[in-house]
JSON list of C-alpha atoms in Angstrom, two decimals:
[
{"chain": "A", "resi": 23, "resn": "UNK", "atom": "CA", "xyz": [-206.34, -116.71, 86.75]},
{"chain": "A", "resi": 24, "resn": "UNK", "atom": "CA", "xyz": [-205.64, -114.11, 84.11]},
{"chain": "A", "resi": 25, "resn": "UNK", "atom": "CA", "xyz": [-202.67, -111.83, 84.86]},
{"chain": "A", "resi": 26, "resn": "UNK", "atom": "CA", "xyz": [-201.81, -108.74, 82.79]},
{"chain": "A", "resi": 27, "resn": "UNK", "atom": "CA", "xyz": [-198.45, -107.22, 82.83]},
{"chain": "A", "resi": 28, "resn": "UNK", "atom": "CA", "xyz": [-197.33, -103.70, 81.29]},
{"chain": "A", "resi": 29, "resn": "UNK", "atom": "CA", "xyz": [-193.80, -102.80, 80.48]},
{"chain": "A", "resi": 30, "resn": "UNK", "atom": "CA", "xyz": [-192.36, -100.13, 80.89]},
{"chain": "A", "resi": 31, "resn": "UNK", "atom": "CA", "xyz": [-193.99, -98.79, 84.03]},
{"chain": "A", "resi": 32, "resn": "UNK", "atom": "CA", "xyz": [-192.88, -95.38, 83.09]},
{"chain": "A", "resi": 33, "resn": "UNK", "atom": "CA", "xyz": [-191.71, -93.62, 79.92]},
{"chain": "A", "resi": 34, "resn": "UNK", "atom": "CA", "xyz": [-190.55, -90.19, 79.11]},
{"chain": "A", "resi": 35, "resn": "UNK", "atom": "CA", "xyz": [-190.04, -89.05, 75.39]},
{"chain": "A", "resi": 36, "resn": "UNK", "atom": "CA", "xyz": [-189.58, -85.75, 73.61]},
{"chain": "A", "resi": 37, "resn": "UNK", "atom": "CA", "xyz": [-192.28, -84.32, 71.68]},
{"chain": "A", "resi": 38, "resn": "UNK", "atom": "CA", "xyz": [-192.72, -85.88, 68.13]},
{"chain": "A", "resi": 39, "resn": "UNK", "atom": "CA", "xyz": [-191.30, -89.29, 68.97]},
{"chain": "A", "resi": 40, "resn": "UNK", "atom": "CA", "xyz": [-193.12, -92.52, 67.94]},
{"chain": "A", "resi": 41, "resn": "UNK", "atom": "CA", "xyz": [-193.42, -94.96, 70.90]},
{"chain": "A", "resi": 42, "resn": "UNK", "atom": "CA", "xyz": [-194.50, -98.34, 71.70]},
{"chain": "A", "resi": 43, "resn": "UNK", "atom": "CA", "xyz": [-196.26, -99.55, 74.92]},
{"chain": "A", "resi": 44, "resn": "UNK", "atom": "CA", "xyz": [-196.27, -103.21, 75.79]},
{"chain": "A", "resi": 45, "resn": "UNK", "atom": "CA", "xyz": [-198.97, -105.58, 77.37]},
{"chain": "A", "resi": 46, "resn": "UNK", "atom": "CA", "xyz": [-198.75, -109.04, 77.94]},
{"chain": "A", "resi": 47, "resn": "UNK", "atom": "CA", "xyz": [-201.41, -111.60, 79.44]},
{"chain": "A", "resi": 48, "resn": "UNK", "atom": "CA", "xyz": [-201.20, -115.17, 80.68]},
{"chain": "A", "resi": 49, "resn": "UNK", "atom": "CA", "xyz": [-204.43, -116.73, 79.38]},
{"chain": "A", "resi": 50, "resn": "UNK", "atom": "CA", "xyz": [-204.97, -116.42, 75.68]},
{"chain": "A", "resi": 51, "resn": "UNK", "atom": "CA", "xyz": [-208.51, -117.34, 75.90]},
{"chain": "A", "resi": 52, "resn": "UNK", "atom": "CA", "xyz": [-209.53, -113.74, 75.80]},
{"chain": "A", "resi": 53, "resn": "UNK", "atom": "CA", "xyz": [-212.73, -112.13, 74.35]},
{"chain": "A", "resi": 54, "resn": "UNK", "atom": "CA", "xyz": [-211.19, -108.89, 73.68]},
{"chain": "A", "resi": 55, "resn": "UNK", "atom": "CA", "xyz": [-208.26, -106.71, 74.58]},
{"chain": "A", "resi": 56, "resn": "UNK", "atom": "CA", "xyz": [-208.80, -102.98, 75.50]},
{"chain": "A", "resi": 57, "resn": "UNK", "atom": "CA", "xyz": [-206.68, -100.00, 75.93]},
{"chain": "A", "resi": 58, "resn": "UNK", "atom": "CA", "xyz": [-207.60, -97.19, 78.27]},
{"chain": "A", "resi": 59, "resn": "UNK", "atom": "CA", "xyz": [-206.11, -93.80, 79.14]},
{"chain": "A", "resi": 60, "resn": "UNK", "atom": "CA", "xyz": [-206.27, -92.31, 82.55]},
{"chain": "A", "resi": 61, "resn": "UNK", "atom": "CA", "xyz": [-205.43, -88.80, 83.44]},
{"chain": "A", "resi": 62, "resn": "UNK", "atom": "CA", "xyz": [-204.52, -87.68, 86.85]},
{"chain": "A", "resi": 63, "resn": "UNK", "atom": "CA", "xyz": [-207.58, -87.61, 89.15]},
{"chain": "A", "resi": 64, "resn": "UNK", "atom": "CA", "xyz": [-209.95, -88.71, 86.50]},
{"chain": "A", "resi": 65, "resn": "UNK", "atom": "CA", "xyz": [-211.44, -91.82, 85.52]},
{"chain": "A", "resi": 66, "resn": "UNK", "atom": "CA", "xyz": [-210.64, -94.19, 82.56]},
{"chain": "A", "resi": 67, "resn": "UNK", "atom": "CA", "xyz": [-211.37, -93.44, 78.98]},
{"chain": "A", "resi": 68, "resn": "UNK", "atom": "CA", "xyz": [-211.54, -96.26, 76.39]},
{"chain": "A", "resi": 69, "resn": "UNK", "atom": "CA", "xyz": [-209.21, -95.85, 73.51]},
{"chain": "A", "resi": 70, "resn": "UNK", "atom": "CA", "xyz": [-209.06, -98.97, 71.49]},
{"chain": "A", "resi": 71, "resn": "UNK", "atom": "CA", "xyz": [-210.75, -102.31, 71.69]},
{"chain": "A", "resi": 72, "resn": "UNK", "atom": "CA", "xyz": [-209.45, -105.29, 69.67]},
{"chain": "A", "resi": 73, "resn": "UNK", "atom": "CA", "xyz": [-211.72, -108.37, 69.37]},
{"chain": "A", "resi": 74, "resn": "UNK", "atom": "CA", "xyz": [-210.13, -111.79, 69.82]},
{"chain": "A", "resi": 75, "resn": "UNK", "atom": "CA", "xyz": [-210.66, -112.41, 66.07]},
{"chain": "A", "resi": 76, "resn": "UNK", "atom": "CA", "xyz": [-208.72, -109.25, 65.01]},
{"chain": "A", "resi": 77, "resn": "UNK", "atom": "CA", "xyz": [-205.00, -108.46, 64.59]},
{"chain": "A", "resi": 78, "resn": "UNK", "atom": "CA", "xyz": [-205.19, -104.61, 65.07]},
{"chain": "A", "resi": 79, "resn": "UNK", "atom": "CA", "xyz": [-207.19, -101.37, 65.45]},
{"chain": "A", "resi": 80, "resn": "UNK", "atom": "CA", "xyz": [-206.52, -98.03, 64.62]},
{"chain": "A", "resi": 81, "resn": "UNK", "atom": "CA", "xyz": [-207.81, -94.76, 65.91]},
{"chain": "A", "resi": 82, "resn": "UNK", "atom": "CA", "xyz": [-206.01, -91.51, 64.57]},
{"chain": "A", "resi": 83, "resn": "UNK", "atom": "CA", "xyz": [-202.34, -91.61, 65.73]},
{"chain": "A", "resi": 84, "resn": "UNK", "atom": "CA", "xyz": [-203.18, -94.83, 67.83]},
{"chain": "A", "resi": 85, "resn": "UNK", "atom": "CA", "xyz": [-202.67, -98.27, 66.71]},
{"chain": "A", "resi": 86, "resn": "UNK", "atom": "CA", "xyz": [-203.17, -101.40, 68.89]},
{"chain": "A", "resi": 87, "resn": "UNK", "atom": "CA", "xyz": [-202.15, -104.86, 67.76]},
{"chain": "A", "resi": 88, "resn": "UNK", "atom": "CA", "xyz": [-203.12, -108.22, 69.29]},
{"chain": "A", "resi": 89, "resn": "UNK", "atom": "CA", "xyz": [-201.17, -111.54, 69.09]},
{"chain": "A", "resi": 90, "resn": "UNK", "atom": "CA", "xyz": [-203.15, -114.10, 71.10]},
{"chain": "A", "resi": 91, "resn": "UNK", "atom": "CA", "xyz": [-200.95, -116.92, 70.60]},
{"chain": "A", "resi": 92, "resn": "UNK", "atom": "CA", "xyz": [-198.13, -115.14, 72.22]},
{"chain": "A", "resi": 93, "resn": "UNK", "atom": "CA", "xyz": [-200.12, -113.31, 74.74]},
{"chain": "A", "resi": 94, "resn": "UNK", "atom": "CA", "xyz": [-199.05, -109.91, 73.74]},
{"chain": "A", "resi": 95, "resn": "UNK", "atom": "CA", "xyz": [-200.57, -106.50, 72.73]},
{"chain": "A", "resi": 96, "resn": "UNK", "atom": "CA", "xyz": [-198.91, -103.31, 71.79]},
{"chain": "A", "resi": 97, "resn": "UNK", "atom": "CA", "xyz": [-200.20, -99.79, 71.70]},
{"chain": "A", "resi": 98, "resn": "UNK", "atom": "CA", "xyz": [-198.24, -97.67, 69.15]},
{"chain": "A", "resi": 99, "resn": "UNK", "atom": "CA", "xyz": [-198.63, -93.81, 69.33]},
{"chain": "A", "resi": 100, "resn": "UNK", "atom": "CA", "xyz": [-197.33, -91.91, 66.42]},
{"chain": "A", "resi": 101, "resn": "UNK", "atom": "CA", "xyz": [-195.89, -88.29, 66.56]},
{"chain": "A", "resi": 102, "resn": "UNK", "atom": "CA", "xyz": [-196.41, -87.95, 70.38]},
{"chain": "A", "resi": 103, "resn": "UNK", "atom": "CA", "xyz": [-197.62, -84.73, 71.71]},
{"chain": "A", "resi": 104, "resn": "UNK", "atom": "CA", "xyz": [-197.63, -83.28, 75.35]},
{"chain": "A", "resi": 105, "resn": "UNK", "atom": "CA", "xyz": [-201.43, -83.85, 75.36]},
{"chain": "A", "resi": 106, "resn": "UNK", "atom": "CA", "xyz": [-200.56, -87.66, 75.26]},
{"chain": "A", "resi": 107, "resn": "UNK", "atom": "CA", "xyz": [-199.16, -87.47, 78.70]},
{"chain": "A", "resi": 108, "resn": "UNK", "atom": "CA", "xyz": [-201.19, -89.77, 80.96]},
{"chain": "A", "resi": 109, "resn": "UNK", "atom": "CA", "xyz": [-201.36, -93.41, 82.21]},
{"chain": "A", "resi": 110, "resn": "UNK", "atom": "CA", "xyz": [-202.32, -96.04, 79.70]},
{"chain": "A", "resi": 111, "resn": "UNK", "atom": "CA", "xyz": [-203.79, -99.27, 80.89]},
{"chain": "A", "resi": 112, "resn": "UNK", "atom": "CA", "xyz": [-204.57, -102.46, 78.91]},
{"chain": "A", "resi": 113, "resn": "UNK", "atom": "CA", "xyz": [-207.23, -104.80, 80.10]},
{"chain": "A", "resi": 114, "resn": "UNK", "atom": "CA", "xyz": [-208.22, -108.35, 79.01]},
{"chain": "A", "resi": 115, "resn": "UNK", "atom": "CA", "xyz": [-211.76, -109.39, 78.70]},
{"chain": "A", "resi": 116, "resn": "UNK", "atom": "CA", "xyz": [-212.23, -113.08, 79.33]},
{"chain": "A", "resi": 117, "resn": "UNK", "atom": "CA", "xyz": [-215.74, -112.98, 78.49]},
{"chain": "A", "resi": 118, "resn": "UNK", "atom": "CA", "xyz": [-217.09, -112.84, 81.95]},
{"chain": "A", "resi": 119, "resn": "UNK", "atom": "CA", "xyz": [-217.83, -109.20, 81.45]},
{"chain": "A", "resi": 120, "resn": "UNK", "atom": "CA", "xyz": [-215.17, -108.29, 83.99]},
{"chain": "A", "resi": 121, "resn": "UNK", "atom": "CA", "xyz": [-211.90, -106.81, 82.87]},
{"chain": "A", "resi": 122, "resn": "UNK", "atom": "CA", "xyz": [-208.39, -107.75, 84.23]},
{"chain": "A", "resi": 123, "resn": "UNK", "atom": "CA", "xyz": [-206.36, -104.75, 84.05]},
{"chain": "A", "resi": 124, "resn": "UNK", "atom": "CA", "xyz": [-202.52, -104.24, 83.89]},
{"chain": "A", "resi": 125, "resn": "UNK", "atom": "CA", "xyz": [-200.79, -101.86, 86.33]},
{"chain": "A", "resi": 126, "resn": "UNK", "atom": "CA", "xyz": [-200.31, -99.12, 83.59]},
{"chain": "A", "resi": 127, "resn": "UNK", "atom": "CA", "xyz": [-197.59, -97.31, 81.81]},
{"chain": "A", "resi": 128, "resn": "UNK", "atom": "CA", "xyz": [-197.15, -93.64, 82.88]},
{"chain": "A", "resi": 129, "resn": "UNK", "atom": "CA", "xyz": [-196.23, -91.66, 79.78]},
{"chain": "A", "resi": 130, "resn": "UNK", "atom": "CA", "xyz": [-194.62, -88.23, 79.94]},
{"chain": "A", "resi": 131, "resn": "UNK", "atom": "CA", "xyz": [-194.13, -86.34, 76.67]},
{"chain": "A", "resi": 132, "resn": "UNK", "atom": "CA", "xyz": [-191.74, -83.33, 76.95]},
{"chain": "A", "resi": 133, "resn": "UNK", "atom": "CA", "xyz": [-192.29, -80.35, 74.77]},
{"chain": "B", "resi": 25, "resn": "UNK", "atom": "CA", "xyz": [-225.79, -88.00, 78.60]},
{"chain": "B", "resi": 26, "resn": "UNK", "atom": "CA", "xyz": [-223.60, -86.69, 81.54]},
{"chain": "B", "resi": 27, "resn": "UNK", "atom": "CA", "xyz": [-221.86, -90.07, 81.73]},
{"chain": "B", "resi": 28, "resn": "UNK", "atom": "CA", "xyz": [-221.29, -92.17, 84.84]},
{"chain": "B", "resi": 29, "resn": "UNK", "atom": "CA", "xyz": [-221.72, -89.98, 87.99]},
{"chain": "B", "resi": 30, "resn": "UNK", "atom": "CA", "xyz": [-220.05, -90.88, 91.20]},
{"chain": "B", "resi": 31, "resn": "UNK", "atom": "CA", "xyz": [-220.36, -89.07, 94.52]},
{"chain": "B", "resi": 32, "resn": "UNK", "atom": "CA", "xyz": [-218.76, -87.92, 96.62]},
{"chain": "B", "resi": 33, "resn": "UNK", "atom": "CA", "xyz": [-215.52, -87.12, 94.68]},
{"chain": "B", "resi": 34, "resn": "UNK", "atom": "CA", "xyz": [-213.52, -87.29, 97.92]},
{"chain": "B", "resi": 35, "resn": "UNK", "atom": "CA", "xyz": [-214.22, -88.84, 101.38]},
{"chain": "B", "resi": 36, "resn": "UNK", "atom": "CA", "xyz": [-212.20, -88.55, 104.46]},
{"chain": "B", "resi": 37, "resn": "UNK", "atom": "CA", "xyz": [-213.31, -90.65, 107.39]},
{"chain": "B", "resi": 38, "resn": "UNK", "atom": "CA", "xyz": [-212.08, -92.18, 110.57]},
{"chain": "B", "resi": 39, "resn": "UNK", "atom": "CA", "xyz": [-211.43, -95.72, 111.06]},
{"chain": "B", "resi": 40, "resn": "UNK", "atom": "CA", "xyz": [-214.56, -97.55, 112.33]},
{"chain": "B", "resi": 41, "resn": "UNK", "atom": "CA", "xyz": [-216.99, -95.33, 110.50]},
{"chain": "B", "resi": 42, "resn": "UNK", "atom": "CA", "xyz": [-219.55, -96.29, 107.85]},
{"chain": "B", "resi": 43, "resn": "UNK", "atom": "CA", "xyz": [-218.76, -95.04, 104.28]},
{"chain": "B", "resi": 44, "resn": "UNK", "atom": "CA", "xyz": [-221.26, -95.08, 101.49]},
{"chain": "B", "resi": 45, "resn": "UNK", "atom": "CA", "xyz": [-220.22, -94.50, 97.91]},
{"chain": "B", "resi": 46, "resn": "UNK", "atom": "CA", "xyz": [-222.75, -93.77, 95.19]},
{"chain": "B", "resi": 47, "resn": "UNK", "atom": "CA", "xyz": [-223.05, -94.46, 91.30]},
{"chain": "B", "resi": 48, "resn": "UNK", "atom": "CA", "xyz": [-225.48, -93.26, 88.73]},
{"chain": "B", "resi": 49, "resn": "UNK", "atom": "CA", "xyz": [-224.88, -95.19, 85.56]},
{"chain": "B", "resi": 50, "resn": "UNK", "atom": "CA", "xyz": [-225.56, -94.08, 82.07]},
{"chain": "B", "resi": 51, "resn": "UNK", "atom": "CA", "xyz": [-229.08, -94.24, 81.28]},
{"chain": "B", "resi": 52, "resn": "UNK", "atom": "CA", "xyz": [-230.06, -97.38, 79.40]},
{"chain": "B", "resi": 53, "resn": "UNK", "atom": "CA", "xyz": [-227.00, -99.23, 80.50]},
{"chain": "B", "resi": 54, "resn": "UNK", "atom": "CA", "xyz": [-227.76, -102.61, 82.04]},
{"chain": "B", "resi": 55, "resn": "UNK", "atom": "CA", "xyz": [-224.37, -103.55, 83.51]},
{"chain": "B", "resi": 56, "resn": "UNK", "atom": "CA", "xyz": [-222.77, -101.85, 86.28]},
{"chain": "B", "resi": 57, "resn": "UNK", "atom": "CA", "xyz": [-219.26, -102.45, 87.77]},
{"chain": "B", "resi": 58, "resn": "UNK", "atom": "CA", "xyz": [-217.36, -101.54, 90.90]},
{"chain": "B", "resi": 59, "resn": "UNK", "atom": "CA", "xyz": [-213.59, -101.38, 90.80]},
{"chain": "B", "resi": 60, "resn": "UNK", "atom": "CA", "xyz": [-210.92, -100.24, 93.39]},
{"chain": "B", "resi": 61, "resn": "UNK", "atom": "CA", "xyz": [-207.54, -98.69, 92.56]},
{"chain": "B", "resi": 62, "resn": "UNK", "atom": "CA", "xyz": [-204.40, -98.79, 94.67]},
{"chain": "B", "resi": 63, "resn": "UNK", "atom": "CA", "xyz": [-200.85, -98.31, 94.03]},
{"chain": "B", "resi": 64, "resn": "UNK", "atom": "CA", "xyz": [-200.15, -101.68, 95.37]},
{"chain": "B", "resi": 65, "resn": "UNK", "atom": "CA", "xyz": [-202.79, -103.76, 93.65]},
{"chain": "B", "resi": 66, "resn": "UNK", "atom": "CA", "xyz": [-203.77, -101.56, 90.65]},
{"chain": "B", "resi": 67, "resn": "UNK", "atom": "CA", "xyz": [-207.29, -101.61, 89.37]},
{"chain": "B", "resi": 68, "resn": "UNK", "atom": "CA", "xyz": [-209.39, -104.47, 90.57]},
{"chain": "B", "resi": 69, "resn": "UNK", "atom": "CA", "xyz": [-213.02, -105.60, 90.13]},
{"chain": "B", "resi": 70, "resn": "UNK", "atom": "CA", "xyz": [-215.03, -105.73, 93.28]},
{"chain": "B", "resi": 71, "resn": "UNK", "atom": "CA", "xyz": [-218.50, -106.62, 92.02]},
{"chain": "B", "resi": 72, "resn": "UNK", "atom": "CA", "xyz": [-220.78, -106.23, 89.02]},
{"chain": "B", "resi": 73, "resn": "UNK", "atom": "CA", "xyz": [-224.47, -106.30, 88.38]},
{"chain": "B", "resi": 74, "resn": "UNK", "atom": "CA", "xyz": [-226.52, -107.24, 85.43]},
{"chain": "B", "resi": 75, "resn": "UNK", "atom": "CA", "xyz": [-230.13, -105.61, 85.38]},
{"chain": "B", "resi": 76, "resn": "UNK", "atom": "CA", "xyz": [-229.73, -104.73, 89.12]},
{"chain": "B", "resi": 77, "resn": "UNK", "atom": "CA", "xyz": [-228.78, -108.33, 90.14]},
{"chain": "B", "resi": 78, "resn": "UNK", "atom": "CA", "xyz": [-225.28, -108.96, 91.46]},
{"chain": "B", "resi": 79, "resn": "UNK", "atom": "CA", "xyz": [-223.61, -111.56, 89.14]},
{"chain": "B", "resi": 80, "resn": "UNK", "atom": "CA", "xyz": [-220.00, -111.80, 90.47]},
{"chain": "B", "resi": 81, "resn": "UNK", "atom": "CA", "xyz": [-219.05, -110.41, 93.95]},
{"chain": "B", "resi": 82, "resn": "UNK", "atom": "CA", "xyz": [-215.84, -112.56, 94.18]},
{"chain": "B", "resi": 83, "resn": "UNK", "atom": "CA", "xyz": [-213.70, -109.56, 94.26]},
{"chain": "B", "resi": 84, "resn": "UNK", "atom": "CA", "xyz": [-215.36, -108.04, 97.36]},
{"chain": "B", "resi": 85, "resn": "UNK", "atom": "CA", "xyz": [-212.48, -108.30, 99.97]},
{"chain": "B", "resi": 86, "resn": "UNK", "atom": "CA", "xyz": [-214.37, -109.13, 103.08]},
{"chain": "B", "resi": 87, "resn": "UNK", "atom": "CA", "xyz": [-217.79, -108.87, 104.77]},
{"chain": "B", "resi": 88, "resn": "UNK", "atom": "CA", "xyz": [-217.24, -105.36, 105.60]},
{"chain": "B", "resi": 89, "resn": "UNK", "atom": "CA", "xyz": [-217.96, -104.51, 101.90]},
{"chain": "B", "resi": 90, "resn": "UNK", "atom": "CA", "xyz": [-221.55, -104.64, 100.51]},
{"chain": "B", "resi": 91, "resn": "UNK", "atom": "CA", "xyz": [-223.09, -103.37, 97.31]},
{"chain": "B", "resi": 92, "resn": "UNK", "atom": "CA", "xyz": [-226.62, -102.80, 96.34]},
{"chain": "B", "resi": 93, "resn": "UNK", "atom": "CA", "xyz": [-228.47, -101.72, 93.14]},
{"chain": "B", "resi": 94, "resn": "UNK", "atom": "CA", "xyz": [-232.01, -100.99, 93.98]},
{"chain": "B", "resi": 95, "resn": "UNK", "atom": "CA", "xyz": [-232.88, -99.57, 90.52]},
{"chain": "B", "resi": 96, "resn": "UNK", "atom": "CA", "xyz": [-231.36, -99.27, 87.27]},
{"chain": "B", "resi": 97, "resn": "UNK", "atom": "CA", "xyz": [-230.33, -95.69, 87.89]},
{"chain": "B", "resi": 98, "resn": "UNK", "atom": "CA", "xyz": [-228.48, -96.14, 91.31]},
{"chain": "B", "resi": 99, "resn": "UNK", "atom": "CA", "xyz": [-225.95, -98.29, 93.12]},
{"chain": "B", "resi": 100, "resn": "UNK", "atom": "CA", "xyz": [-224.26, -98.01, 96.47]},
{"chain": "B", "resi": 101, "resn": "UNK", "atom": "CA", "xyz": [-220.92, -99.51, 97.66]},
{"chain": "B", "resi": 102, "resn": "UNK", "atom": "CA", "xyz": [-220.90, -99.53, 101.66]},
{"chain": "B", "resi": 103, "resn": "UNK", "atom": "CA", "xyz": [-217.89, -100.31, 103.91]},
{"chain": "B", "resi": 104, "resn": "UNK", "atom": "CA", "xyz": [-218.77, -100.76, 107.51]},
{"chain": "B", "resi": 105, "resn": "UNK", "atom": "CA", "xyz": [-216.70, -100.46, 109.59]},
{"chain": "B", "resi": 106, "resn": "UNK", "atom": "CA", "xyz": [-213.88, -98.72, 107.33]},
{"chain": "B", "resi": 107, "resn": "UNK", "atom": "CA", "xyz": [-210.31, -99.42, 107.96]},
{"chain": "B", "resi": 108, "resn": "UNK", "atom": "CA", "xyz": [-207.09, -97.50, 106.85]},
{"chain": "B", "resi": 109, "resn": "UNK", "atom": "CA", "xyz": [-206.35, -100.15, 104.30]},
{"chain": "B", "resi": 110, "resn": "UNK", "atom": "CA", "xyz": [-209.60, -99.52, 102.54]},
{"chain": "B", "resi": 111, "resn": "UNK", "atom": "CA", "xyz": [-208.08, -96.13, 101.34]},
{"chain": "B", "resi": 112, "resn": "UNK", "atom": "CA", "xyz": [-208.15, -96.19, 97.61]},
{"chain": "B", "resi": 113, "resn": "UNK", "atom": "CA", "xyz": [-209.90, -94.73, 94.53]},
{"chain": "B", "resi": 114, "resn": "UNK", "atom": "CA", "xyz": [-213.17, -96.47, 93.91]},
{"chain": "B", "resi": 115, "resn": "UNK", "atom": "CA", "xyz": [-214.48, -96.57, 90.38]},
{"chain": "B", "resi": 116, "resn": "UNK", "atom": "CA", "xyz": [-217.88, -97.22, 88.93]},
{"chain": "B", "resi": 117, "resn": "UNK", "atom": "CA", "xyz": [-218.40, -98.25, 85.32]},
{"chain": "B", "resi": 118, "resn": "UNK", "atom": "CA", "xyz": [-221.32, -99.18, 83.15]},
{"chain": "B", "resi": 119, "resn": "UNK", "atom": "CA", "xyz": [-221.92, -100.83, 79.87]},
{"chain": "B", "resi": 120, "resn": "UNK", "atom": "CA", "xyz": [-224.93, -101.81, 77.78]},
{"chain": "B", "resi": 121, "resn": "UNK", "atom": "CA", "xyz": [-226.14, -105.22, 76.25]},
{"chain": "B", "resi": 122, "resn": "UNK", "atom": "CA", "xyz": [-226.25, -103.96, 72.73]},
{"chain": "B", "resi": 123, "resn": "UNK", "atom": "CA", "xyz": [-222.55, -103.43, 72.86]},
{"chain": "B", "resi": 124, "resn": "UNK", "atom": "CA", "xyz": [-221.95, -106.52, 74.87]},
{"chain": "B", "resi": 125, "resn": "UNK", "atom": "CA", "xyz": [-220.25, -108.18, 72.17]},
{"chain": "B", "resi": 126, "resn": "UNK", "atom": "CA", "xyz": [-217.58, -105.58, 72.63]},
{"chain": "B", "resi": 127, "resn": "UNK", "atom": "CA", "xyz": [-218.07, -104.84, 76.51]},
{"chain": "B", "resi": 128, "resn": "UNK", "atom": "CA", "xyz": [-217.09, -101.26, 76.17]},
{"chain": "B", "resi": 129, "resn": "UNK", "atom": "CA", "xyz": [-217.20, -99.80, 79.75]},
{"chain": "B", "resi": 130, "resn": "UNK", "atom": "CA", "xyz": [-217.64, -96.29, 80.72]},
{"chain": "B", "resi": 131, "resn": "UNK", "atom": "CA", "xyz": [-215.99, -95.13, 83.85]},
{"chain": "B", "resi": 132, "resn": "UNK", "atom": "CA", "xyz": [-217.00, -92.40, 86.39]},
{"chain": "B", "resi": 133, "resn": "UNK", "atom": "CA", "xyz": [-214.36, -90.00, 87.70]},
{"chain": "B", "resi": 134, "resn": "UNK", "atom": "CA", "xyz": [-213.90, -92.01, 90.94]},
{"chain": "B", "resi": 135, "resn": "UNK", "atom": "CA", "xyz": [-214.34, -91.52, 94.60]},
{"chain": "B", "resi": 136, "resn": "UNK", "atom": "CA", "xyz": [-210.93, -91.05, 96.67]},
{"chain": "B", "resi": 137, "resn": "UNK", "atom": "CA", "xyz": [-211.40, -92.55, 99.91]},
{"chain": "B", "resi": 138, "resn": "UNK", "atom": "CA", "xyz": [-209.05, -91.92, 102.76]},
{"chain": "B", "resi": 139, "resn": "UNK", "atom": "CA", "xyz": [-209.58, -93.66, 105.99]},
{"chain": "B", "resi": 140, "resn": "UNK", "atom": "CA", "xyz": [-207.44, -92.01, 108.93]}
]
């Protein structure tokens, strides 16, 4: 059974800092790895999706990497802003259409 | 498109009552997912449908939970009878086959259920 872990559970950084969020998964037979953002009281918004054949994906200040062999993915946020404050979740897609989610990293960017 | 629409946004009920949560997926999407989010267990898949047919309901916690999708634009998740441990945020998500190679799921805003 796939298990997804995210470290740290919470992170507080000053505005402008670059930061890395970590995600690990136990079963390397994934179809893709996805990163989502969740704002308080809201649903999830897809940020980046990395196919199993890819090593990384970039969108603006966000860069996600994937290392299947080690069961790890990272989300890099450059020049963080207060508007980046949210909970970030990673999810592994094992090809069954269903996603297995990590518990999330709650990010607070201080102005 | 308005996105995935869930109703109600908040539901407060008493133990033993029947609760029905509703979801309207994005038009044209043929996959629909129901998830539950709690502090203790995080976000868990309950059930998903493809072309209105339930494909995997292994995440449904017990017989008190049931889900239906009578047509491509509507799904319900019903809890009968409800218990305090059912208190959670329930999310509906949808995706389309043309993007299935990526399985990008679009989430609704969720229904926050409180069972007293």
